[in-house]
Amino acid sequence: MAGMFTLGALGVGLSVDAFAASVGKGAAMGTPKWRDAIRIGAVFGFFEALMPCLGWLIGKAVATWFSEYGGWIAFLLLVGVGGHMMWGAWHGDLAEAHEADEKKPGMGVLSVALTAVATSIDALAVGVSLAVMGVPLLAACVVIGGVTTIIASCGVMVGKHAGLWLGRYAEIMGGAVLILIGAAIPVQQFLMKG
């Protein structure tokens, strides 16, 4: 779980909701410049890196209680978060949120920060999983935050061309990535025991 490839895949999975939201921001802005995209991406990346830290602290506090079942807890959290992302995207919650967001005036830092917090809540649960699995906190947060910054910055620029339809499919793919990572945990534990 602690491999860089897995952390990168986890970062991609967590960042797709930030990507979807940043596509909406880019579409609302009309013609964003790269400096605007990077600023928005950095805000998303910061909160996407902060939430796993908080979740990791919670997970470390309870990890000793659940050490025997840690793999299953991580599995349930990742599959649950991924499934919720896919369900929300499939049922239109994402598009409705973007439509409501576009009606708000301005692209201030507070508006972006609130959106970033909302899209990074899933990373809190993933942070608990990381702690239970013994993943190093700094590496996880740097990778997740960095990947999210890059993907959300690109999302802003995509938004001015692709509009909101892409966000739904990105959210579904991100949920699928989290489910696959979660499903790999019990398989990995089974192989280690056998």
Coordinates of C-alpha atoms in Angstrom, one line a residue:
M1 CA 0.0 0.0 0.0
A2 CA 2.9 2.4 0.8
G3 CA 4.4 2.1 -2.7
M4 CA 4.7 5.3 -4.7
F5 CA 2.6 3.9 -7.5
T6 CA -0.2 3.0 -5.1
L7 CA 0.0 6.4 -3.4
G8 CA -0.1 8.1 -6.9
A9 CA -3.2 6.0 -7.8
L10 CA -4.7 7.0 -4.5
G11 CA -3.9 10.6 -5.2
V12 CA -5.6 10.4 -8.6
G13 CA -8.6 8.7 -7.1
L14 CA -9.0 11.4 -4.5
S15 CA -8.4 14.3 -6.8
V16 CA -11.1 13.5 -9.4
D17 CA -13.7 15.2 -7.3
A18 CA -11.4 18.3 -7.1
F19 CA -10.9 17.9 -10.9
A20 CA -14.7 17.9 -11.4
A21 CA -15.2 20.9 -9.2
S22 CA -12.3 22.8 -10.9
V23 CA -13.8 22.0 -14.4
G24 CA -16.9 23.8 -13.1
K25 CA -14.8 26.7 -11.8
G26 CA -13.0 26.9 -15.2
A27 CA -16.3 26.8 -17.0
A28 CA -17.7 29.6 -14.8
M29 CA -14.6 31.7 -15.3
G30 CA -14.9 31.6 -19.0
T31 CA -11.3 32.2 -20.0
P32 CA -9.0 31.4 -17.1
K33 CA -5.3 32.0 -17.3
W34 CA -2.7 29.4 -16.1
R35 CA -1.9 31.5 -13.0
D36 CA -5.5 31.4 -12.0
A37 CA -5.6 27.6 -12.6
I38 CA -2.5 27.0 -10.5
R39 CA -3.8 29.2 -7.7
I40 CA -7.1 27.3 -7.6
G41 CA -5.3 24.0 -8.0
A42 CA -3.0 24.8 -5.1
V43 CA -6.0 25.5 -2.8
F44 CA -7.6 22.2 -3.8
G45 CA -4.2 20.4 -3.3
F46 CA -3.7 22.0 0.2
F47 CA -7.0 20.8 1.5
E48 CA -6.7 17.4 -0.2
A49 CA -3.4 17.0 1.6
L50 CA -4.6 18.3 4.9
M51 CA -7.6 16.0 5.3
P52 CA -5.7 12.7 5.2
C53 CA -3.4 14.2 7.9
L54 CA -6.5 14.7 10.1
G55 CA -7.8 11.3 9.2
W56 CA -4.4 9.7 9.8
L57 CA -4.3 11.2 13.3
I58 CA -7.7 9.8 14.0
G59 CA -6.6 6.4 12.6
K60 CA -3.5 6.3 14.7
A61 CA -5.5 6.9 17.8
V62 CA -7.8 3.9 17.1
A63 CA -5.3 1.7 15.2
T64 CA -4.3 -0.2 18.3
W65 CA -7.9 -1.0 19.0
F66 CA -8.5 -2.3 15.5
S67 CA -5.0 -3.7 14.6
E68 CA -6.4 -7.2 13.8
Y69 CA -9.1 -5.8 11.6
G70 CA -7.2 -2.8 10.1
G71 CA -7.1 -4.2 6.6
W72 CA -10.9 -4.7 6.6
I73 CA -11.5 -1.2 8.0
A74 CA -9.3 0.3 5.3
F75 CA -11.2 -1.9 2.7
L76 CA -14.6 -0.8 3.9
L77 CA -13.6 2.9 4.1
L78 CA -12.1 3.0 0.6
V79 CA -14.9 1.0 -1.0
G80 CA -17.5 3.1 0.8
V81 CA -15.9 6.4 -0.3
G82 CA -15.4 5.2 -3.8
G83 CA -19.0 3.9 -4.0
H84 CA -20.4 7.1 -2.7
M85 CA -18.4 9.1 -5.2
M86 CA -19.7 7.0 -8.1
W87 CA -23.3 7.1 -6.8
G88 CA -23.3 10.9 -6.4
A89 CA -21.9 11.4 -9.9
W90 CA -24.3 8.9 -11.4
H91 CA -27.4 10.5 -9.7
G92 CA -26.5 14.1 -10.7
D93 CA -25.5 15.6 -7.4
L94 CA -22.3 16.8 -9.0
A95 CA -24.0 18.7 -11.8
E96 CA -26.4 20.3 -9.4
A97 CA -23.6 21.4 -7.1
H98 CA -21.8 23.0 -10.0
E99 CA -24.9 24.8 -11.3
A100 CA -25.5 26.2 -7.8
D101 CA -21.9 27.2 -7.6
E102 CA -21.9 29.0 -10.9
K103 CA -24.8 31.2 -9.8
K104 CA -22.6 32.6 -6.9
P105 CA -20.8 35.8 -7.7
G106 CA -17.0 35.9 -7.8
M107 CA -14.2 33.4 -7.7
G108 CA -12.7 34.5 -4.4
V109 CA -10.3 32.4 -2.4
L110 CA -13.0 31.7 0.2
S111 CA -15.4 30.3 -2.5
V112 CA -12.6 28.1 -3.8
A113 CA -11.5 27.1 -0.3
L114 CA -15.1 26.0 0.7
T115 CA -15.4 24.0 -2.5
A116 CA -12.0 22.4 -1.8
V117 CA -13.0 21.5 1.8
A118 CA -16.2 19.9 0.5
T119 CA -14.4 17.9 -2.2
S120 CA -11.7 16.7 0.2
I121 CA -13.9 15.2 2.9
D122 CA -13.4 11.8 1.4
A123 CA -9.7 12.1 2.0
L124 CA -10.4 12.3 5.7
A125 CA -11.7 8.7 5.7
V126 CA -8.9 7.6 3.5
G127 CA -6.4 9.1 6.0
V128 CA -7.9 6.8 8.7
S129 CA -7.2 3.9 6.3
L130 CA -3.6 5.1 5.7
A131 CA -2.9 5.1 9.5
V132 CA -4.4 1.7 10.0
M133 CA -2.3 0.3 7.1
G134 CA 0.9 2.0 8.5
V135 CA 1.5 4.3 5.5
P136 CA 4.0 7.1 6.2
L137 CA 2.0 10.4 6.6
L138 CA 4.4 12.8 5.0
A139 CA 4.8 10.7 1.8
A140 CA 1.0 10.2 1.5
C141 CA 0.2 13.9 2.0
V142 CA 2.9 15.2 -0.4
V143 CA 1.8 12.8 -3.1
I144 CA -2.0 13.3 -2.6
G145 CA -1.6 17.1 -2.4
G146 CA 0.8 17.3 -5.4
V147 CA -1.3 15.1 -7.6
T148 CA -4.5 17.1 -6.7
T149 CA -2.8 20.4 -7.4
I150 CA -1.7 19.3 -10.9
I151 CA -5.0 17.6 -11.7
A152 CA -7.2 20.5 -10.4
S153 CA -5.1 23.1 -12.2
C154 CA -5.6 21.2 -15.4
G155 CA -9.3 20.9 -14.6
V156 CA -9.7 24.6 -14.6
M157 CA -8.2 24.9 -18.0
V158 CA -10.3 22.0 -19.3
G159 CA -13.4 23.7 -17.9
K160 CA -13.3 26.5 -20.3
H161 CA -13.5 24.0 -23.3
A162 CA -15.2 20.9 -22.0
G163 CA -17.8 22.3 -19.6
L164 CA -19.5 20.3 -16.9
W165 CA -20.3 17.0 -18.7
L166 CA -16.7 15.7 -18.1
G167 CA -16.9 16.2 -14.4
R168 CA -19.4 13.4 -13.9
Y169 CA -17.3 10.8 -15.7
A170 CA -14.2 11.8 -13.9
E171 CA -16.0 11.4 -10.6
I172 CA -17.1 7.9 -11.6
M173 CA -13.6 6.9 -12.6
G174 CA -12.1 8.3 -9.4
G175 CA -14.6 6.2 -7.3
A176 CA -13.7 3.1 -9.3
V177 CA -9.9 3.7 -8.6
L178 CA -10.6 4.0 -4.8
I179 CA -12.7 0.8 -4.9
L180 CA -9.9 -1.1 -6.7
I181 CA -7.3 0.1 -4.2
G182 CA -9.6 -1.0 -1.3
A183 CA -10.3 -4.3 -2.9
A184 CA -6.6 -5.0 -3.3
I185 CA -6.1 -4.8 0.5
P186 CA -7.8 -8.1 1.5
V187 CA -6.3 -9.8 -1.5
Q188 CA -2.9 -8.6 -0.4
Q189 CA -3.5 -9.8 3.1
F190 CA -4.7 -13.2 1.9
L191 CA -1.6 -13.6 -0.2
M192 CA 0.7 -12.6 2.7
K193 CA -0.9 -15.3 4.9
G194 CA -0.8 -18.0 2.3

